[in-house]
Amino acid sequence: MKDDVITISHIPSYLFHLTLLPSYILTIFTAVNTSFYIAKRYLFAKKSTNAINLISGISMVGVMVGSAALIIILSVFNGLETVVLNMFDTITPQIAITPARGKTFDPNTSYFNQLRKNKDVAAFTEVLQENALLKYNNKQAVGMVKGVSLDYLKNAKLDSTIKEGRFILHNKSGDNAVIGSALQSYLAVNTVDPFTELEIYSPKKDIAVNTINPADDFVVKNIRVSGVFEVQQDFDNGIIVPLDFARELLGEDKNVSAIEINLQPGVDVDDFKNEIIEKAGKDYEVRNQAEQNKSLYHILNTEKWAVYIILTFILIIAIFNIIGSLTMLVIDKVKDVAILSSLGAGKKLIKRIFLFEGMMITMSGCVLGLIIGIIFYYFQHTYGFIKMGDEVNKTLVSSYPIALKWKDFVLVFVTVGIFSFLASALSSNLSVKKIDQINQTI
């Protein structure tokens, strides 16, 4: 029977420490709960000096204003980003396939033929594009000629880009072109003139330069302009024509410059893009809308983060005002600190009290600031009381666009939380640094 007796010495050391773990947790929880309770009492209790309440209120208001400004500015940038990207969505495909080397490739492969019939594909557009010389009456300019297949017209957003005329590439009278607003303005193209056509010049391929008559070295084709589109400067310096017209002009029988794909609603673009990359191989570059407009996304994100950093510095200044508030609170509660110390409260407990005090002041301001941001979003989104332009100079949108993202709320809350903790920890350490001297004084 003696063998059945288990003593403490037989218990492994790690099991012995595990048995003590619940008591450690209970001790920590009790200390935290005590510190939080006292800090909450100090926050709402009457102070002997009104200046303490005033400084605490100013600290909270400063954090509130900074948090509200931060979430509002980030939301405005979200709205501007949405508007700008929606403008590009009208003419930028969800997925673009281009050759990894060279300018053109053959689209009549087995995989591309299968992709053309894929049920998830809403529009499969073959594109052939190249720079060419455009001439209208006595004016001329160089622009990008973009030939597109019929699926290009399946994009329902194209009509929203039309500034003048209609988006028609072919009718009973033959082929038509839609020209960008920048080119139309420079060449003074008249879309309602049925007698004057746009002349397009493209160099002939594989032909040596003819020094006697240089005009023979160019393919010249005429086309009527049916409409003017306006999206953005990079696009507005081009012209859209039927694919067959571009093939004759550029002397390209089968190859294309790109394949543009728009997907059915609900299809995940990134998943579909990765599938194309896997099956098409390394000879092609496959890009989504963000990758097609890298410079635009980079500019939008750079401006947004620059404003975030600037406002964060202002917010840090407001948060660190809490040091003065807590210092005055310690002076006001010096007797309470001495009593707590004499009752056995250690420095860690006292530090934790003032840490929670500072955190409650700043985080209350943060929460109020986020609520103000939500209220501002509602009124601006619903009523648009802050306008972007006037009746004379009308802009694309009448009022500043705004959009909320939950990530921005998390970002602001975490930013305030981190600097609030640092400021409160610093001030609590300074406040009880000479607690032994305070006890002797009392």
Coordinates of C-alpha atoms in Angstrom, one line a residue, residues 101-404:
R101 CA 7.4 39.6 -75.0
G102 CA 6.6 41.5 -78.1
K103 CA 3.6 43.6 -79.0
T104 CA 1.1 41.0 -80.4
F105 CA 0.2 37.3 -80.1
D106 CA -2.1 34.8 -81.8
P107 CA -5.5 34.5 -79.9
N108 CA -6.6 31.4 -81.8
T109 CA -5.1 28.9 -79.4
S110 CA -7.1 26.0 -77.9
Y111 CA -7.1 27.5 -74.4
F112 CA -8.2 31.0 -75.6
N113 CA -11.0 29.4 -77.7
Q114 CA -12.2 27.5 -74.5
L115 CA -11.9 30.8 -72.5
R116 CA -14.1 32.5 -75.1
K117 CA -16.9 30.1 -74.4
N118 CA -16.5 30.0 -70.6
K119 CA -19.8 30.6 -68.9
D120 CA -18.2 33.0 -66.4
V121 CA -17.0 35.3 -69.1
A122 CA -19.5 38.1 -70.0
A123 CA -17.4 39.7 -72.7
F124 CA -14.3 38.4 -74.5
T125 CA -12.8 41.3 -76.5
E126 CA -9.9 41.0 -78.9
V127 CA -7.9 44.3 -79.1
L128 CA -5.4 45.5 -81.7
Q129 CA -3.8 48.9 -81.0
E130 CA -1.0 51.0 -82.2
N131 CA 0.0 54.7 -82.5
A132 CA -1.0 56.4 -85.8
L133 CA -1.2 59.8 -87.3
L134 CA -4.7 61.3 -87.4
K135 CA -5.7 64.2 -89.7
Y136 CA -8.9 66.1 -89.8
N137 CA -9.2 69.0 -92.2
N138 CA -5.9 70.9 -91.9
K139 CA -5.1 69.7 -88.4
Q140 CA -3.2 66.5 -87.4
A141 CA -2.1 64.7 -84.2
V142 CA -0.6 61.4 -83.1
G143 CA -3.0 59.2 -81.2
M144 CA -3.6 55.6 -80.1
V145 CA -5.8 53.7 -82.5
K146 CA -7.6 50.9 -80.6
G147 CA -9.4 48.3 -82.7
V148 CA -11.9 46.2 -80.7
S149 CA -14.2 43.2 -81.5
L150 CA -18.0 43.3 -81.1
D151 CA -17.9 42.0 -77.5
Y152 CA -16.5 45.4 -76.5
L153 CA -19.9 46.9 -76.9
K154 CA -21.4 44.6 -74.2
N155 CA -20.0 47.0 -71.6
A156 CA -23.2 48.8 -70.4
K157 CA -21.1 51.6 -68.9
L158 CA -19.7 52.8 -72.2
D159 CA -22.7 55.2 -72.8
S160 CA -21.8 57.0 -69.6
T161 CA -18.5 58.1 -71.1
I162 CA -20.0 59.7 -74.1
K163 CA -19.7 63.5 -74.2
E164 CA -21.0 64.0 -77.7
G165 CA -22.7 61.8 -80.3
R166 CA -23.2 58.1 -79.7
F167 CA -20.9 55.1 -79.0
I168 CA -21.4 53.3 -82.4
L169 CA -18.7 51.4 -84.2
H170 CA -20.7 50.1 -87.1
N171 CA -23.9 51.1 -88.8
K172 CA -25.5 51.0 -92.3
S173 CA -23.1 53.5 -93.7
G174 CA -20.1 51.5 -92.6
D175 CA -17.4 51.6 -89.9
N176 CA -17.5 54.4 -87.3
A177 CA -15.0 55.6 -84.7
V178 CA -15.4 57.0 -81.2
I179 CA -12.7 59.6 -80.5
G180 CA -11.3 60.8 -77.1
S181 CA -12.2 64.3 -76.0
A182 CA -8.6 65.5 -75.9
L183 CA -8.1 64.5 -79.6
Q184 CA -11.4 65.8 -80.6
S185 CA -10.7 69.2 -79.0
Y186 CA -7.3 69.4 -80.7
L187 CA -8.4 68.3 -84.1
A188 CA -11.8 70.2 -83.9
V189 CA -13.7 67.1 -85.0
N190 CA -17.3 67.7 -85.8
T191 CA -19.4 64.6 -85.1
V192 CA -22.5 65.9 -86.9
D193 CA -20.7 66.6 -90.2
P194 CA -21.4 63.6 -92.5
F195 CA -19.1 64.8 -95.3
T196 CA -15.7 65.2 -93.5
E197 CA -14.1 62.0 -92.3
L198 CA -11.1 61.4 -90.1
E199 CA -7.9 60.3 -92.0
I200 CA -5.7 57.8 -90.3
Y201 CA -2.1 57.1 -91.4
S202 CA -0.1 54.0 -90.4
P203 CA 3.3 53.0 -91.7
K204 CA 3.3 49.9 -94.0
K205 CA 5.1 46.9 -92.6
D206 CA 8.2 45.4 -94.1
I207 CA 8.6 48.1 -96.8
A208 CA 11.7 50.2 -97.1
V209 CA 11.4 54.0 -97.0
N210 CA 10.5 55.5 -100.3
T211 CA 12.5 58.6 -100.7
I212 CA 10.7 59.7 -103.9
N213 CA 7.1 59.6 -102.5
P214 CA 6.9 59.1 -98.7
A215 CA 3.1 58.9 -98.8
D216 CA 3.4 55.5 -100.5
D217 CA 5.0 54.2 -97.3
F218 CA 1.7 54.7 -95.3
V219 CA -1.6 52.9 -95.2
V220 CA -4.3 55.6 -95.3
K221 CA -7.9 54.9 -94.3
N222 CA -10.8 57.2 -93.7
I223 CA -13.5 56.8 -91.1
R224 CA -16.5 58.8 -89.8
V225 CA -16.5 59.8 -86.1
S226 CA -19.8 59.0 -84.4
G227 CA -19.1 60.1 -80.9
V228 CA -16.7 61.6 -78.4
F229 CA -15.8 59.9 -75.1
E230 CA -14.2 61.4 -72.0
V231 CA -12.7 59.3 -69.2
Q232 CA -9.2 60.4 -68.3
Q233 CA -6.3 62.1 -70.1
D234 CA -4.4 58.8 -70.8
F235 CA -7.5 57.4 -72.6
D236 CA -8.8 60.6 -74.1
N237 CA -5.8 60.8 -76.5
G238 CA -7.0 57.7 -78.4
I239 CA -9.6 56.6 -80.8
I240 CA -11.7 53.4 -80.8
V241 CA -12.4 51.6 -84.1
P242 CA -13.8 48.2 -85.2
L243 CA -11.2 45.4 -85.1
D244 CA -11.4 44.7 -88.9
F245 CA -10.7 48.3 -89.7
A246 CA -7.7 48.2 -87.4
R247 CA -6.4 45.0 -89.0
E248 CA -6.5 46.7 -92.5
L249 CA -4.9 49.8 -91.2
L250 CA -2.1 48.1 -89.3
G251 CA -1.6 45.2 -91.7
E252 CA -2.3 42.5 -89.1
D253 CA -4.3 39.5 -90.2
K254 CA -4.7 37.4 -87.1
N255 CA -2.6 38.6 -84.1
V256 CA -3.9 40.9 -81.4
S257 CA -2.3 43.2 -78.9
A258 CA -4.5 42.1 -76.0
I259 CA -7.5 40.2 -74.8
E260 CA -9.9 42.1 -72.5
I261 CA -12.2 40.1 -70.3
N262 CA -15.2 41.2 -68.3
L263 CA -16.8 38.6 -66.0
Q264 CA -20.3 37.7 -65.0
P265 CA -21.6 39.3 -61.8
G266 CA -20.5 37.4 -58.7
V267 CA -17.4 35.8 -60.3
D268 CA -14.2 36.4 -58.2
V269 CA -11.8 38.4 -60.4
D270 CA -8.6 37.4 -58.6
D271 CA -9.5 33.7 -58.6
F272 CA -10.3 33.8 -62.3
K273 CA -7.1 35.7 -63.0
N274 CA -5.0 33.1 -61.2
E275 CA -6.7 30.4 -63.1
I276 CA -5.7 32.1 -66.4
I277 CA -2.1 32.6 -65.3
E278 CA -1.9 28.9 -64.4
K279 CA -3.4 27.6 -67.7
A280 CA -2.2 30.2 -70.2
G281 CA 1.5 29.9 -69.2
K282 CA 4.4 32.3 -68.9
D283 CA 4.1 33.7 -72.3
Y284 CA 1.3 36.1 -71.2
E285 CA 0.9 38.8 -68.6
V286 CA -2.5 38.7 -66.9
R287 CA -3.5 41.9 -64.9
N288 CA -6.6 43.0 -63.0
Q289 CA -7.9 46.6 -63.0
A290 CA -5.5 47.6 -60.1
E291 CA -2.5 46.3 -62.0
Q292 CA -3.6 48.0 -65.2
N293 CA -3.7 51.3 -63.4
K294 CA -0.7 51.0 -61.0
S295 CA 0.2 54.7 -61.1
L296 CA -3.4 55.8 -60.3
Y297 CA -3.7 53.4 -57.3
H298 CA -0.2 54.4 -56.1
I299 CA -1.1 58.1 -56.2
L300 CA -4.4 57.5 -54.4
N301 CA -2.8 55.4 -51.7
T302 CA 0.2 57.7 -51.3
E303 CA -2.1 60.8 -50.8
K304 CA -4.3 58.9 -48.3
W305 CA -1.4 57.6 -46.2
A306 CA 0.4 61.0 -46.3
V307 CA -2.8 62.7 -44.8
Y308 CA -3.1 59.9 -42.3
I309 CA 0.5 60.4 -41.1
I310 CA 0.0 64.2 -40.8
L311 CA -3.2 63.9 -38.8
T312 CA -1.7 61.2 -36.7
F313 CA 1.0 63.6 -35.6
I314 CA -1.6 66.1 -34.6
L315 CA -3.5 63.4 -32.8
I316 CA -0.3 62.4 -30.9
I317 CA 0.0 66.0 -29.6
A318 CA -3.6 65.9 -28.3
I319 CA -3.0 62.5 -26.7
F320 CA 0.1 63.5 -24.9
N321 CA -1.8 66.3 -23.2
I322 CA -2.9 63.5 -20.9
I323 CA 0.4 63.7 -19.1
G324 CA -0.4 67.1 -17.6
S325 CA -3.9 65.9 -16.7
L326 CA -2.6 62.8 -14.8
T327 CA 0.2 64.7 -13.1
M328 CA -2.3 67.1 -11.6
L329 CA -4.6 64.2 -10.7
V330 CA -1.8 62.6 -8.8
I331 CA -1.2 65.9 -6.9
D332 CA -4.9 66.0 -6.1
K333 CA -5.0 62.4 -4.9
V334 CA -1.7 62.4 -3.1
K335 CA -3.3 61.4 0.2
D336 CA -5.3 58.6 -1.5
V337 CA -2.0 57.3 -2.9
A338 CA -0.4 57.4 0.5
I339 CA -3.3 55.5 2.1
L340 CA -3.3 52.9 -0.6
S341 CA 0.5 52.5 -0.2
S342 CA 0.2 52.1 3.6
L343 CA -2.6 49.4 3.1
G344 CA -0.1 47.4 1.1
A345 CA -0.7 48.5 -2.5
G346 CA 2.5 48.3 -4.5
K347 CA 3.8 50.7 -7.1
K348 CA 2.5 48.4 -9.9
L349 CA -1.1 48.7 -8.6
I350 CA -0.9 52.5 -8.3
K351 CA 0.7 52.8 -11.7
R352 CA -2.1 50.7 -13.2
I353 CA -4.7 53.0 -11.6
F354 CA -3.4 56.1 -13.4
L355 CA -2.7 54.0 -16.6
F356 CA -6.4 53.1 -16.7
E357 CA -7.3 56.7 -15.9
G358 CA -5.4 58.0 -18.9
M359 CA -6.7 55.2 -21.2
M360 CA -10.3 55.9 -20.3
I361 CA -10.0 59.6 -21.0
T362 CA -8.3 59.2 -24.4
M363 CA -10.3 56.2 -25.6
S364 CA -13.6 57.9 -24.6
G365 CA -12.5 60.8 -26.9
C366 CA -11.7 58.3 -29.6
V367 CA -15.1 56.6 -29.4
L368 CA -16.9 59.9 -29.5
G369 CA -14.8 61.0 -32.4
L370 CA -15.7 57.8 -34.4
I371 CA -19.4 58.4 -33.6
I372 CA -19.0 62.0 -34.9
G373 CA -17.4 60.5 -38.0
I374 CA -20.4 58.2 -38.6
I375 CA -22.8 61.1 -38.1
F376 CA -20.9 63.2 -40.6
Y377 CA -20.8 60.4 -43.1
Y378 CA -24.6 59.9 -42.8
F379 CA -25.4 63.6 -43.5
Q380 CA -22.8 64.0 -46.3
H381 CA -23.8 60.8 -48.0
T382 CA -27.5 61.5 -47.7
Y383 CA -27.7 65.2 -48.2
G384 CA -24.3 66.1 -49.7
F385 CA -24.1 69.5 -47.8
I386 CA -20.4 70.0 -48.7
K387 CA -20.2 70.7 -52.5
M388 CA -17.3 70.2 -54.8
G389 CA -18.3 72.9 -57.4
D390 CA -20.8 75.6 -58.2
E391 CA -23.5 75.9 -60.7
V392 CA -21.2 77.7 -63.2
N393 CA -18.3 75.2 -63.0
K394 CA -20.0 71.9 -62.6
T395 CA -17.9 68.9 -61.7
L396 CA -18.4 65.2 -62.2
V397 CA -20.0 64.8 -58.8
S398 CA -21.9 67.7 -57.1
S399 CA -20.7 67.0 -53.6
Y400 CA -17.7 65.4 -52.0
P401 CA -18.0 61.6 -52.1
I402 CA -17.6 59.7 -48.9
A403 CA -17.3 56.0 -48.1
L404 CA -16.8 54.2 -44.8

